[in-house]
Amino acid sequence: MTSFYKSIYKSSLTLLTDFYQLTMAYGYWKSGVSEKKSVFHLYFRKNPFKSGYSIASGLELVINYINQFQFKNEDIEYLKNLKGNDEKNIFEPEFLDYLKHLKFSCDIDAVEEGTVLFPNEPILRISGPLIQCQLLETPLLNIINFHTLITTKAARIVSVANNIPVLEFGIRRAQGIDGGLSASRAAYIGGCSGTSNTLAGKIFDIPVKGTHSHSWVMAFENELDSFYALAKVMPNNVVFLVDTYDTLNGVKKAIEVGNWLKKQNKKLIGIRLDSGDLAYLSIEARKLLDQSGFKDTIIIASNDLNEHIISSLNDQGAAITSWGVGTQLVTAFDEPALGAVYKLAAIQNIDGTWKHSIKISEQSIKISTPGILQVRRFYKNNYFFADMIFDTLTEKNEIEPIIIDPEDINRFYKIPKECEFEDLLKPIYKNGVQVYQSPKLIETREKCLKMIDKLHSSIKRLLNPHHYPAGLEKNLFDLKTSLIHKMKDKNNSFS
Amino acid sequence: MTSFYKSIYKSSLTLLTDFYQLTMAYGYWKSGVSEKKSVFHLYFRKNPFKSGYSIASGLELVINYINQFQFKNEDIEYLKNLKGNDEKNIFEPEFLDYLKHLKFSCDIDAVEEGTVLFPNEPILRISGPLIQCQLLETPLLNIINFHTLITTKAARIVSVANNIPVLEFGIRRAQGIDGGLSASRAAYIGGCSGTSNTLAGKIFDIPVKGTHSHSWVMAFENELDSFYALAKVMPNNVVFLVDTYDTLNGVKKAIEVGNWLKKQNKKLIGIRLDSGDLAYLSIEARKLLDQSGFKDTIIIASNDLNEHIISSLNDQGAAITSWGVGTQLVTAFDEPALGAVYKLAAIQNIDGTWKHSIKISEQSIKISTPGILQVRRFYKNNYFFADMIFDTLTEKNEIEPIIIDPEDINRFYKIPKECEFEDLLKPIYKNGVQVYQSPKLIETREKCLKMIDKLHSSIKRLLNPHHYPAGLEKNLFDLKTSLIHKMKDKNNSFS
């Protein structure tokens, strides 16, 4: 894949942003602050699905987006004609001219795709002219929110599938075209083995998979005829959907045609169950297949599956050798949005020093973290040990080996000296120039699967997972606390 | 809007289909049945969100999709190189050549966008060569499922908003780019007054709206400075977000700048609340504004709103004059997928007569309805009275004024003679030629709002809505029942 957005979208996507970003951009420009160097972080505040972890995803598409970011004539034309409440043009021509010549010039640091991540850890750090950071807020959130959500969902499903392949079959109920395409990509990173979405296969080089539908069976005189017809036209790729009329009868017919295939020196690759009690039916189907000498024939199960149902089917001893997961995966059905936010954390003063910025809220989870942040991951015995968010403005030798969870100060950890570490935010753009190349999708997928192996199993548990130690470095925690107090003093509601 | 897909997508979308549609297409072609005339219906089995009704939506995008449907060289190239389990090419060259020259030639009848609809009523009826109907299954489901879901959600939200404008602010947490764009369009049909999504505004001609974010406030020395800065640069369009630090203090600062605006002969258009107790804060903010002579200043509320929260805020007397609804609307958060299906209902015999098709299941809700169906809506006193699904193969004079709900045969209704009626499925394509022009989006929106007015309020209730009478015409009910019995006989699992 060279560039998803450039290859698939004809229209400029620069206006894929909240309108207020444009009016604020205009305001910054008019107020003379548009070029002030600013730092924003994009991060989520809690893991989706009550998961113990998340998987960062979407970076390559962010790069795609930024590389096409430019106001085209058609965009300027549209903005030129917009009227305000007074029926006058909202934007003045000089500003539109400024936009037309605007060139992306920020630094971006980001967590690589397929990286295990925890709440409050920046996925992206963007640093540059205030106006550019602001205009990019909405599309970056759109891309990262959805991708990270689906990759995390896929990883959870794959983690309970016990090394049995999980195929993504979601396009028909996905949220629009890109809801399908991006979901296929994100699900593959999270460990899915293939997709039914042919266009995603073509664009992202993901293996495409599929069997046949009930209408195939219904288009013939009867089920047996339809199975013979399929076996004759695709003798090397035979998987029968057996539940159009009655599942176990369907299995018997599949076996009959399987015997015919054997005589042609071909084999019955698999059957698919798409309804009914999948535990009972798979066990009975397995018996029928085994008794007839079809021990290698796989059993694919589909029908509104998710991680909880797969886990339960495994507990019941279901004889399933491949999972087809659709709607629940591609829409992240039980929590269809990740609430990642994008917050201003520092602004440069005229003298080149930085002013820390913080957003206050009555809910402590909603208070942002100030600084120019980096995430340091500590390892012990090849497992993740703890994550430290620290301010890169803190002098290196002053960084303390102590982390504190700002939402619960009793979660206080000391990092042992022997721990190795890695800083997760890597340079992607320097002064607007791309300095990072995304790996191939299949490499990102492998990396993701390997990384999940480094998580203690208690963190991967579906129900009440263990809380992974992640928090603010002590200096940053103290800075944040003092800024909160200062802000509350300054904006006291009882004044 | 001329064509959304053609204007925005560079890539051919023909492969946006489940891979099994292509292998089945190949199978039909090889088996010599690809040109058999077939009838499929696209319908949902239950209303989403426990709603008493749904709104059909997405037809214009279906037309867009079909008008670009054609296998391009790049699609053929991709398919040519796909390998099966035997590492051999899956498709033979003659079939790929057939696809390359395939031209859409079906009839499509559809329910117009913005039409109130109920379970089991076809939204689309597609009739034509089996292979074409099959290839279109996935994209038609993708488009109609998502659009209908979001328009229905928007209609529910608008219906509890008591004629107060609802703005759609969802793009940042939408499911991908099209998850945002299509949602903005669908939400507008359902009655939203505008969107924050600038690209949706540009493409679909939807009014774009917005205020400013917390980062605007944080980018200045203090809140008051930021409000003055905004008032100076956009004196005719001033809406202040007042909750960056402390909401009611923010309102006082908005009033201070509002007084300054008055001196410039400008006005404070509104304030926005984005956190905290919206009932309490809006009432208190209203008092402060009114006391200071800002009776016309509107109060916009946002923050994870949905129909239930808006309804509850109204019950509490919240003083809100505009709603901003985001994530919950554009992802249909509480039920993020509509489970519409696409089922074969009839196949033409060689002699030109039709064979009815039915898909059996142990769950009666999953049994499909055979025939070439039409939906007839009866009116009484300008309200919807009942809907009848009937088979157009039934002789006109044999259609009985009786409907039966196949899921509960005790729901049996007789249609009074004096009822007027309208058939909902309208011709869209005849032999592949488009015979229908979509109205302007704003007209569709108006039509939708008017139609919802014709629904009895008991059906629009959020909690346990009244069940609208909709079912099968008696002959169709009898035919379906007899086919079920025949099928069960033929495929008896105890044989």
mmCIF file of N, CA, C and O in Angstrom, chain A residues 213 215-216 219, chain B residues 17 20-21 24-25 28 40 129-139 342:
data_model
loop_
_atom_site.group_PDB
_atom_site.id
_atom_site.type_symbol
_atom_site.label_atom_id
_atom_site.label_comp_id
_atom_site.label_asym_id
_atom_site.label_seq_id
_atom_site.Cartn_x
_atom_site.Cartn_y
_atom_site.Cartn_z
ATOM 1 N N SER A 213 -23.034 -18.371 0.481
ATOM 2 C CA SER A 213 -24.168 -17.941 1.308
ATOM 3 C C SER A 213 -25.354 -18.878 1.128
ATOM 4 O O SER A 213 -25.329 -19.779 0.290
ATOM 5 N N SER A 215 -28.066 -18.170 -0.222
ATOM 6 C CA SER A 215 -28.735 -18.014 -1.518
ATOM 7 C C SER A 215 -28.136 -18.941 -2.579
ATOM 8 O O SER A 215 -28.819 -19.318 -3.523
ATOM 9 N N TRP A 216 -26.862 -19.318 -2.409
ATOM 10 C CA TRP A 216 -26.282 -20.316 -3.315
ATOM 11 C C TRP A 216 -27.121 -21.605 -3.257
ATOM 12 O O TRP A 216 -27.511 -22.164 -4.272
ATOM 13 N N ALA A 219 -30.577 -21.216 -4.714
ATOM 14 C CA ALA A 219 -30.642 -20.998 -6.164
ATOM 15 C C ALA A 219 -30.704 -22.318 -6.931
ATOM 16 O O ALA A 219 -30.941 -22.319 -8.139
ATOM 17 N N THR B 17 -17.124 -5.844 -1.820
ATOM 18 C CA THR B 17 -18.112 -6.911 -1.668
ATOM 19 C C THR B 17 -17.431 -8.093 -0.995
ATOM 20 O O THR B 17 -16.210 -8.230 -1.058
ATOM 21 N N TYR B 20 -16.955 -14.045 -1.083
ATOM 22 C CA TYR B 20 -17.787 -15.188 -1.497
ATOM 23 C C TYR B 20 -18.800 -14.801 -2.570
ATOM 24 O O TYR B 20 -19.267 -15.668 -3.304
ATOM 25 N N GLN B 21 -19.125 -13.514 -2.657
ATOM 26 C CA GLN B 21 -20.014 -13.108 -3.756
ATOM 27 C C GLN B 21 -19.314 -13.370 -5.091
ATOM 28 O O GLN B 21 -19.950 -13.753 -6.078
ATOM 29 N N MET B 24 -19.093 -17.215 -5.609
ATOM 30 C CA MET B 24 -20.436 -17.699 -5.990
ATOM 31 C C MET B 24 -20.771 -17.258 -7.411
ATOM 32 O O MET B 24 -21.350 -18.026 -8.190
ATOM 33 N N ALA B 25 -20.423 -16.018 -7.731
ATOM 34 C CA ALA B 25 -20.671 -15.520 -9.097
ATOM 35 C C ALA B 25 -19.976 -16.446 -10.101
ATOM 36 O O ALA B 25 -20.561 -16.846 -11.117
ATOM 37 N N TYR B 28 -21.960 -19.668 -10.258
ATOM 38 C CA TYR B 28 -23.193 -19.526 -11.050
ATOM 39 C C TYR B 28 -22.849 -19.535 -12.533
ATOM 40 O O TYR B 28 -23.515 -20.169 -13.350
ATOM 41 N N PHE B 40 -34.531 -10.511 -5.123
ATOM 42 C CA PHE B 40 -34.023 -10.426 -3.745
ATOM 43 C C PHE B 40 -34.677 -9.226 -3.052
ATOM 44 O O PHE B 40 -34.961 -8.222 -3.694
ATOM 45 N N PRO B 129 -30.566 -10.738 -13.362
ATOM 46 C CA PRO B 129 -29.712 -11.914 -13.417
ATOM 47 C C PRO B 129 -29.148 -12.250 -12.029
ATOM 48 O O PRO B 129 -28.638 -11.361 -11.340
ATOM 49 N N LEU B 130 -29.266 -13.520 -11.671
ATOM 50 C CA LEU B 130 -28.817 -13.991 -10.355
ATOM 51 C C LEU B 130 -27.433 -13.461 -10.001
ATOM 52 O O LEU B 130 -27.193 -12.999 -8.888
ATOM 53 N N ILE B 131 -26.521 -13.498 -10.943
ATOM 54 C CA ILE B 131 -25.126 -13.122 -10.666
ATOM 55 C C ILE B 131 -25.017 -11.654 -10.276
ATOM 56 O O ILE B 131 -24.244 -11.294 -9.380
ATOM 57 N N GLN B 132 -25.790 -10.781 -10.909
ATOM 58 C CA GLN B 132 -25.717 -9.354 -10.578
ATOM 59 C C GLN B 132 -26.314 -9.080 -9.206
ATOM 60 O O GLN B 132 -25.766 -8.314 -8.402
ATOM 61 N N CYS B 133 -27.470 -9.714 -8.956
ATOM 62 C CA CYS B 133 -28.110 -9.537 -7.640
ATOM 63 C C CYS B 133 -27.137 -9.954 -6.539
ATOM 64 O O CYS B 133 -27.035 -9.298 -5.493
ATOM 65 N N GLN B 134 -26.420 -11.052 -6.793
ATOM 66 C CA GLN B 134 -25.519 -11.583 -5.779
ATOM 67 C C GLN B 134 -24.330 -10.645 -5.542
ATOM 68 O O GLN B 134 -23.974 -10.372 -4.399
ATOM 69 N N LEU B 135 -23.738 -10.148 -6.598
ATOM 70 C CA LEU B 135 -22.568 -9.272 -6.450
ATOM 71 C C LEU B 135 -22.909 -7.976 -5.717
ATOM 72 O O LEU B 135 -22.069 -7.386 -5.050
ATOM 73 N N LEU B 136 -24.166 -7.538 -5.842
ATOM 74 C CA LEU B 136 -24.560 -6.268 -5.216
ATOM 75 C C LEU B 136 -25.001 -6.418 -3.770
ATOM 76 O O LEU B 136 -25.200 -5.420 -3.071
ATOM 77 N N GLU B 137 -25.163 -7.648 -3.308
ATOM 78 C CA GLU B 137 -25.682 -7.850 -1.947
ATOM 79 C C GLU B 137 -24.902 -7.048 -0.897
ATOM 80 O O GLU B 137 -25.475 -6.290 -0.119
ATOM 81 N N THR B 138 -23.590 -7.242 -0.878
ATOM 82 C CA THR B 138 -22.793 -6.654 0.209
ATOM 83 C C THR B 138 -22.804 -5.126 0.194
ATOM 84 O O THR B 138 -23.085 -4.503 1.233
ATOM 85 N N PRO B 139 -22.481 -4.477 -0.933
ATOM 86 C CA PRO B 139 -22.483 -3.007 -0.878
ATOM 87 C C PRO B 139 -23.862 -2.426 -0.581
ATOM 88 O O PRO B 139 -23.962 -1.430 0.150
ATOM 89 N N TYR B 342 -30.572 -9.679 3.108
ATOM 90 C CA TYR B 342 -30.807 -9.603 1.660
ATOM 91 C C TYR B 342 -31.117 -11.024 1.248
ATOM 92 O O TYR B 342 -30.227 -11.882 1.281
#
